[in-house]
Amino acid sequence: MAIKLGVLISCSGTNLQAIIDAIAAGQLDATVELVVSSRPDAYGITRAQQAGINVLVLNKEVYKDRLAADAQIAQALKEAGCEYVAMAGYMRMVNAPLLEAFPNRIINLHPALLPSFKGAHAIQDAFDAGVKITGVTVHFANAEYDKGPIIAQEPVEVREGDTVDDLEARIHETEHRLYPAALQLVALGRVTVTPDFKVSIAQ
């Protein structure tokens, strides 16, 4: 049975599009019931509307009270019937009202191999550090920023002569493949969080 997703976005929505495309291709057993955008100018809103998905659009005023904003989001996701929440380029930390409404059911995508290069500038930080390998992480969100239990990771090579734009393009290409695949593991019921906050994936 398909899982019902809510997707949180802030920007262009390319990972939202990857989820939509994977569902259409039969590679992800899910439906997107609601898209929540933290910004009214995010192009991901257009992507959602083109796919016939309902959208909740927020703005800076709403986020002046972060807890109230997350309570509003949680209520909207619950009313839409969402079972899991996928953060797809969502540039805000989720707080207690969302975490408590969806315990171990909020999934985040991070453009580095956590625990390395946490934060909002992970691609630039990895590039500036001169590492030869960075990558992509899919993990459950929790109260600690970029520290939740890891579902999947994939390395991405930093090649000789790369610009940061070259690296970013390969990171995004990996994201668009890895995120739907990790969500499919969740949809199949193969992913559980153990009492010691690790991820167990059933074969």
mmCIF file of C-alpha atoms in Angstrom:
data_model
loop_
_atom_site.group_PDB
_atom_site.id
_atom_site.type_symbol
_atom_site.label_atom_id
_atom_site.label_comp_id
_atom_site.label_asym_id
_atom_site.label_seq_id
_atom_site.Cartn_x
_atom_site.Cartn_y
_atom_site.Cartn_z
ATOM 1 C CA MET A 1 0.000 0.000 0.000
ATOM 2 C CA ALA A 2 1.289 3.460 -0.892
ATOM 3 C CA ILE A 3 2.384 5.726 1.921
ATOM 4 C CA LYS A 4 0.962 9.237 2.080
ATOM 5 C CA LEU A 5 3.661 11.909 2.037
ATOM 6 C CA GLY A 6 3.768 15.553 2.939
ATOM 7 C CA VAL A 7 6.723 17.381 1.371
ATOM 8 C CA LEU A 8 8.358 20.490 2.845
ATOM 9 C CA ILE A 9 10.168 22.818 0.437
ATOM 10 C CA SER A 10 11.785 26.260 0.378
ATOM 11 C CA CYS A 11 13.320 26.651 -3.073
ATOM 12 C CA SER A 12 13.170 25.287 -6.617
ATOM 13 C CA GLY A 13 11.708 21.923 -5.678
ATOM 14 C CA THR A 14 13.947 19.669 -7.775
ATOM 15 C CA ASN A 15 13.826 16.938 -5.136
ATOM 16 C CA LEU A 16 10.046 17.314 -4.952
ATOM 17 C CA GLN A 17 10.044 16.783 -8.714
ATOM 18 C CA ALA A 18 12.234 13.696 -8.304
ATOM 19 C CA ILE A 19 9.681 12.286 -5.851
ATOM 20 C CA ILE A 20 6.782 13.092 -8.179
ATOM 21 C CA ASP A 21 8.612 11.503 -11.129
ATOM 22 C CA ALA A 22 9.532 8.366 -9.143
ATOM 23 C CA ILE A 23 5.894 7.915 -8.147
ATOM 24 C CA ALA A 24 4.772 8.346 -11.763
ATOM 25 C CA ALA A 25 7.384 5.802 -12.907
ATOM 26 C CA GLY A 26 6.208 3.212 -10.406
ATOM 27 C CA GLN A 27 9.493 3.376 -8.488
ATOM 28 C CA LEU A 28 8.022 4.847 -5.304
ATOM 29 C CA ASP A 29 4.879 3.482 -3.667
ATOM 30 C CA ALA A 30 3.624 6.805 -2.370
ATOM 31 C CA THR A 31 1.294 9.701 -2.952
ATOM 32 C CA VAL A 32 2.050 13.339 -2.165
ATOM 33 C CA GLU A 33 -0.927 14.662 -0.258
ATOM 34 C CA LEU A 34 0.380 18.137 0.559
ATOM 35 C CA VAL A 35 3.359 20.352 -0.239
ATOM 36 C CA VAL A 36 4.298 23.012 2.312
ATOM 37 C CA SER A 37 6.504 25.889 1.135
ATOM 38 C CA SER A 38 8.271 28.180 3.594
ATOM 39 C CA ARG A 39 8.511 30.846 0.876
ATOM 40 C CA PRO A 40 5.817 32.234 -1.441
ATOM 41 C CA ASP A 41 8.290 32.626 -4.331
ATOM 42 C CA ALA A 42 9.560 29.026 -4.334
ATOM 43 C CA TYR A 43 9.339 27.445 -7.803
ATOM 44 C CA GLY A 44 8.488 24.156 -6.121
ATOM 45 C CA ILE A 45 4.989 25.586 -5.619
ATOM 46 C CA THR A 46 4.545 25.614 -9.398
ATOM 47 C CA ARG A 47 5.847 22.040 -9.634
ATOM 48 C CA ALA A 48 3.298 20.912 -7.059
ATOM 49 C CA GLN A 49 0.431 22.752 -8.749
ATOM 50 C CA GLN A 50 1.368 21.275 -12.132
ATOM 51 C CA ALA A 51 1.140 17.819 -10.550
ATOM 52 C CA GLY A 52 -2.263 18.604 -9.026
ATOM 53 C CA ILE A 53 -0.948 18.600 -5.441
ATOM 54 C CA ASN A 54 -2.419 20.868 -2.766
ATOM 55 C CA VAL A 55 0.008 23.483 -1.425
ATOM 56 C CA LEU A 56 0.250 25.389 1.845
ATOM 57 C CA VAL A 57 2.321 28.545 1.346
ATOM 58 C CA LEU A 58 3.899 30.266 4.355
ATOM 59 C CA ASN A 59 6.110 33.342 4.705
ATOM 60 C CA LYS A 60 8.517 35.106 7.068
ATOM 61 C CA GLU A 61 5.689 36.576 9.128
ATOM 62 C CA VAL A 62 4.362 33.116 9.959
ATOM 63 C CA TYR A 63 7.820 31.941 11.049
ATOM 64 C CA LYS A 64 8.292 34.767 13.546
ATOM 65 C CA ASP A 65 6.829 32.265 16.007
ATOM 66 C CA ARG A 66 8.594 29.047 14.999
ATOM 67 C CA LEU A 67 6.581 26.798 17.299
ATOM 68 C CA ALA A 68 3.269 28.220 16.131
ATOM 69 C CA ALA A 69 4.383 27.834 12.510
ATOM 70 C CA ASP A 70 5.303 24.196 13.038
ATOM 71 C CA ALA A 71 2.027 23.560 14.858
ATOM 72 C CA GLN A 72 0.175 25.002 11.845
ATOM 73 C CA ILE A 73 2.189 22.814 9.475
ATOM 74 C CA ALA A 74 1.629 19.704 11.600
ATOM 75 C CA GLN A 75 -2.113 20.319 11.682
ATOM 76 C CA ALA A 76 -2.270 20.823 7.904
ATOM 77 C CA LEU A 77 -0.258 17.648 7.261
ATOM 78 C CA LYS A 78 -2.478 15.642 9.614
ATOM 79 C CA GLU A 79 -5.643 17.017 8.022
ATOM 80 C CA ALA A 80 -4.277 16.034 4.596
ATOM 81 C CA GLY A 81 -3.793 12.472 5.844
ATOM 82 C CA CYS A 82 0.005 12.487 5.619
ATOM 83 C CA GLU A 83 1.788 9.568 7.264
ATOM 84 C CA TYR A 84 5.383 10.637 6.607
ATOM 85 C CA VAL A 85 7.007 14.007 5.964
ATOM 86 C CA ALA A 86 9.834 14.460 3.452
ATOM 87 C CA MET A 87 12.007 17.555 3.759
ATOM 88 C CA ALA A 88 13.119 18.411 0.225
ATOM 89 C CA GLY A 89 15.284 21.511 0.281
ATOM 90 C CA TYR A 90 13.430 22.837 3.328
ATOM 91 C CA MET A 91 15.661 25.523 4.803
ATOM 92 C CA ARG A 92 14.197 25.600 8.293
ATOM 93 C CA MET A 93 14.730 23.364 11.293
ATOM 94 C CA VAL A 94 11.699 21.372 12.391
ATOM 95 C CA ASN A 95 10.644 21.884 15.988
ATOM 96 C CA ALA A 96 8.729 20.022 18.687
ATOM 97 C CA PRO A 97 5.189 20.427 17.299
ATOM 98 C CA LEU A 98 6.180 18.702 14.038
ATOM 99 C CA LEU A 99 8.521 16.163 15.610
ATOM 100 C CA GLU A 100 5.889 15.115 18.135
ATOM 101 C CA ALA A 101 3.163 14.875 15.489
ATOM 102 C CA PHE A 102 5.340 12.640 13.278
ATOM 103 C CA PRO A 103 7.799 10.777 15.557
ATOM 104 C CA ASN A 104 10.489 9.050 13.491
ATOM 105 C CA ARG A 105 8.447 9.905 10.417
ATOM 106 C CA ILE A 106 10.123 13.114 9.238
ATOM 107 C CA ILE A 107 12.859 12.410 6.691
ATOM 108 C CA ASN A 108 15.521 14.867 5.616
ATOM 109 C CA LEU A 109 17.953 15.019 2.714
ATOM 110 C CA HIS A 110 21.403 16.509 3.353
ATOM 111 C CA PRO A 111 24.055 17.241 0.673
ATOM 112 C CA ALA A 112 27.040 15.753 2.528
ATOM 113 C CA LEU A 113 28.075 12.554 4.276
ATOM 114 C CA LEU A 114 26.892 13.245 7.812
ATOM 115 C CA PRO A 115 28.253 13.734 10.389
ATOM 116 C CA SER A 116 30.627 15.738 8.175
ATOM 117 C CA PHE A 117 29.622 19.202 6.935
ATOM 118 C CA LYS A 118 26.411 19.828 8.831
ATOM 119 C CA GLY A 119 24.413 22.975 8.183
ATOM 120 C CA ALA A 120 23.022 24.972 5.312
ATOM 121 C CA HIS A 121 26.244 25.367 3.293
ATOM 122 C CA ALA A 122 27.426 21.760 3.167
ATOM 123 C CA ILE A 123 28.411 21.688 -0.500
ATOM 124 C CA GLN A 124 30.458 24.880 -0.300
ATOM 125 C CA ASP A 125 31.972 23.787 3.017
ATOM 126 C CA ALA A 126 33.073 20.430 1.588
ATOM 127 C CA PHE A 127 34.501 22.130 -1.499
ATOM 128 C CA ASP A 128 36.392 24.692 0.575
ATOM 129 C CA ALA A 129 37.787 21.947 2.825
ATOM 130 C CA GLY A 130 39.409 20.280 -0.168
ATOM 131 C CA VAL A 131 38.007 16.814 0.536
ATOM 132 C CA LYS A 132 38.161 14.208 -2.227
ATOM 133 C CA ILE A 133 34.852 12.590 -1.295
ATOM 134 C CA THR A 134 31.621 14.129 -0.078
ATOM 135 C CA GLY A 135 28.123 12.830 -0.739
ATOM 136 C CA VAL A 136 24.447 12.697 0.179
ATOM 137 C CA THR A 137 22.659 11.534 3.334
ATOM 138 C CA VAL A 138 19.014 10.623 3.909
ATOM 139 C CA HIS A 139 18.139 10.597 7.598
ATOM 140 C CA PHE A 140 15.318 10.976 10.079
ATOM 141 C CA ALA A 141 15.023 14.484 11.488
ATOM 142 C CA ASN A 142 15.121 14.974 15.232
ATOM 143 C CA ALA A 143 15.618 17.814 17.690
ATOM 144 C CA GLU A 144 19.357 18.033 16.925
ATOM 145 C CA TYR A 145 20.219 19.672 13.615
ATOM 146 C CA ASP A 146 21.507 17.147 11.027
ATOM 147 C CA LYS A 147 22.009 14.453 13.689
ATOM 148 C CA GLY A 148 19.048 12.102 13.202
ATOM 149 C CA PRO A 149 19.349 8.351 12.468
ATOM 150 C CA ILE A 150 20.764 7.715 8.988
ATOM 151 C CA ILE A 151 18.722 5.730 6.447
ATOM 152 C CA ALA A 152 21.021 5.892 3.416
ATOM 153 C CA GLN A 153 24.226 7.539 2.205
ATOM 154 C CA GLU A 154 26.014 7.690 -1.128
ATOM 155 C CA PRO A 155 29.477 9.147 -1.777
ATOM 156 C CA VAL A 156 30.138 11.741 -4.466
ATOM 157 C CA GLU A 157 33.659 12.301 -5.785
ATOM 158 C CA VAL A 158 35.173 15.768 -5.824
ATOM 159 C CA ARG A 159 37.082 15.698 -9.115
ATOM 160 C CA GLU A 160 40.258 17.489 -10.093
ATOM 161 C CA GLY A 161 39.361 20.813 -11.670
ATOM 162 C CA ASP A 162 35.819 20.859 -10.274
ATOM 163 C CA THR A 163 34.120 24.150 -9.599
ATOM 164 C CA VAL A 164 31.649 24.257 -6.747
ATOM 165 C CA ASP A 165 28.896 24.349 -9.397
ATOM 166 C CA ASP A 166 30.219 21.120 -10.931
ATOM 167 C CA LEU A 167 30.157 19.457 -7.522
ATOM 168 C CA GLU A 168 26.706 20.795 -6.742
ATOM 169 C CA ALA A 169 25.338 19.388 -10.007
ATOM 170 C CA ARG A 170 26.635 15.898 -9.167
ATOM 171 C CA ILE A 171 25.329 16.164 -5.602
ATOM 172 C CA HIS A 172 21.866 17.031 -6.902
ATOM 173 C CA GLU A 173 21.957 14.223 -9.452
ATOM 174 C CA THR A 174 22.712 11.807 -6.622
ATOM 175 C CA GLU A 175 19.988 13.308 -4.427
ATOM 176 C CA HIS A 176 17.374 12.867 -7.126
ATOM 177 C CA ARG A 177 18.181 9.153 -7.283
ATOM 178 C CA LEU A 178 18.922 8.365 -3.635
ATOM 179 C CA TYR A 179 16.000 10.168 -2.000
ATOM 180 C CA PRO A 180 13.185 8.327 -3.828
ATOM 181 C CA ALA A 181 15.049 5.033 -3.312
ATOM 182 C CA ALA A 182 15.322 5.659 0.439
ATOM 183 C CA LEU A 183 11.675 6.689 0.628
ATOM 184 C CA GLN A 184 10.773 3.446 -1.142
ATOM 185 C CA LEU A 185 12.506 1.493 1.633
ATOM 186 C CA VAL A 186 10.242 3.335 4.074
ATOM 187 C CA ALA A 187 7.183 2.653 1.913
ATOM 188 C CA LEU A 188 8.011 -1.060 1.910
ATOM 189 C CA GLY A 189 8.097 -1.053 5.710
ATOM 190 C CA ARG A 190 11.760 -2.040 5.764
ATOM 191 C CA VAL A 191 13.026 0.900 7.833
ATOM 192 C CA THR A 192 12.743 1.033 11.618
ATOM 193 C CA VAL A 193 14.440 3.144 14.272
ATOM 194 C CA THR A 194 15.916 1.038 17.074
ATOM 195 C CA PRO A 195 15.769 1.994 20.779
ATOM 196 C CA ASP A 196 19.365 3.275 20.560
ATOM 197 C CA PHE A 197 18.362 5.628 17.713
ATOM 198 C CA LYS A 198 19.978 3.716 14.890
ATOM 199 C CA VAL A 199 18.258 2.674 11.676
ATOM 200 C CA SER A 200 17.584 -0.985 10.972
ATOM 201 C CA ILE A 201 16.779 -1.946 7.370
ATOM 202 C CA ALA A 202 15.112 -5.307 6.844
ATOM 203 C CA GLN A 203 16.123 -7.383 3.839
#
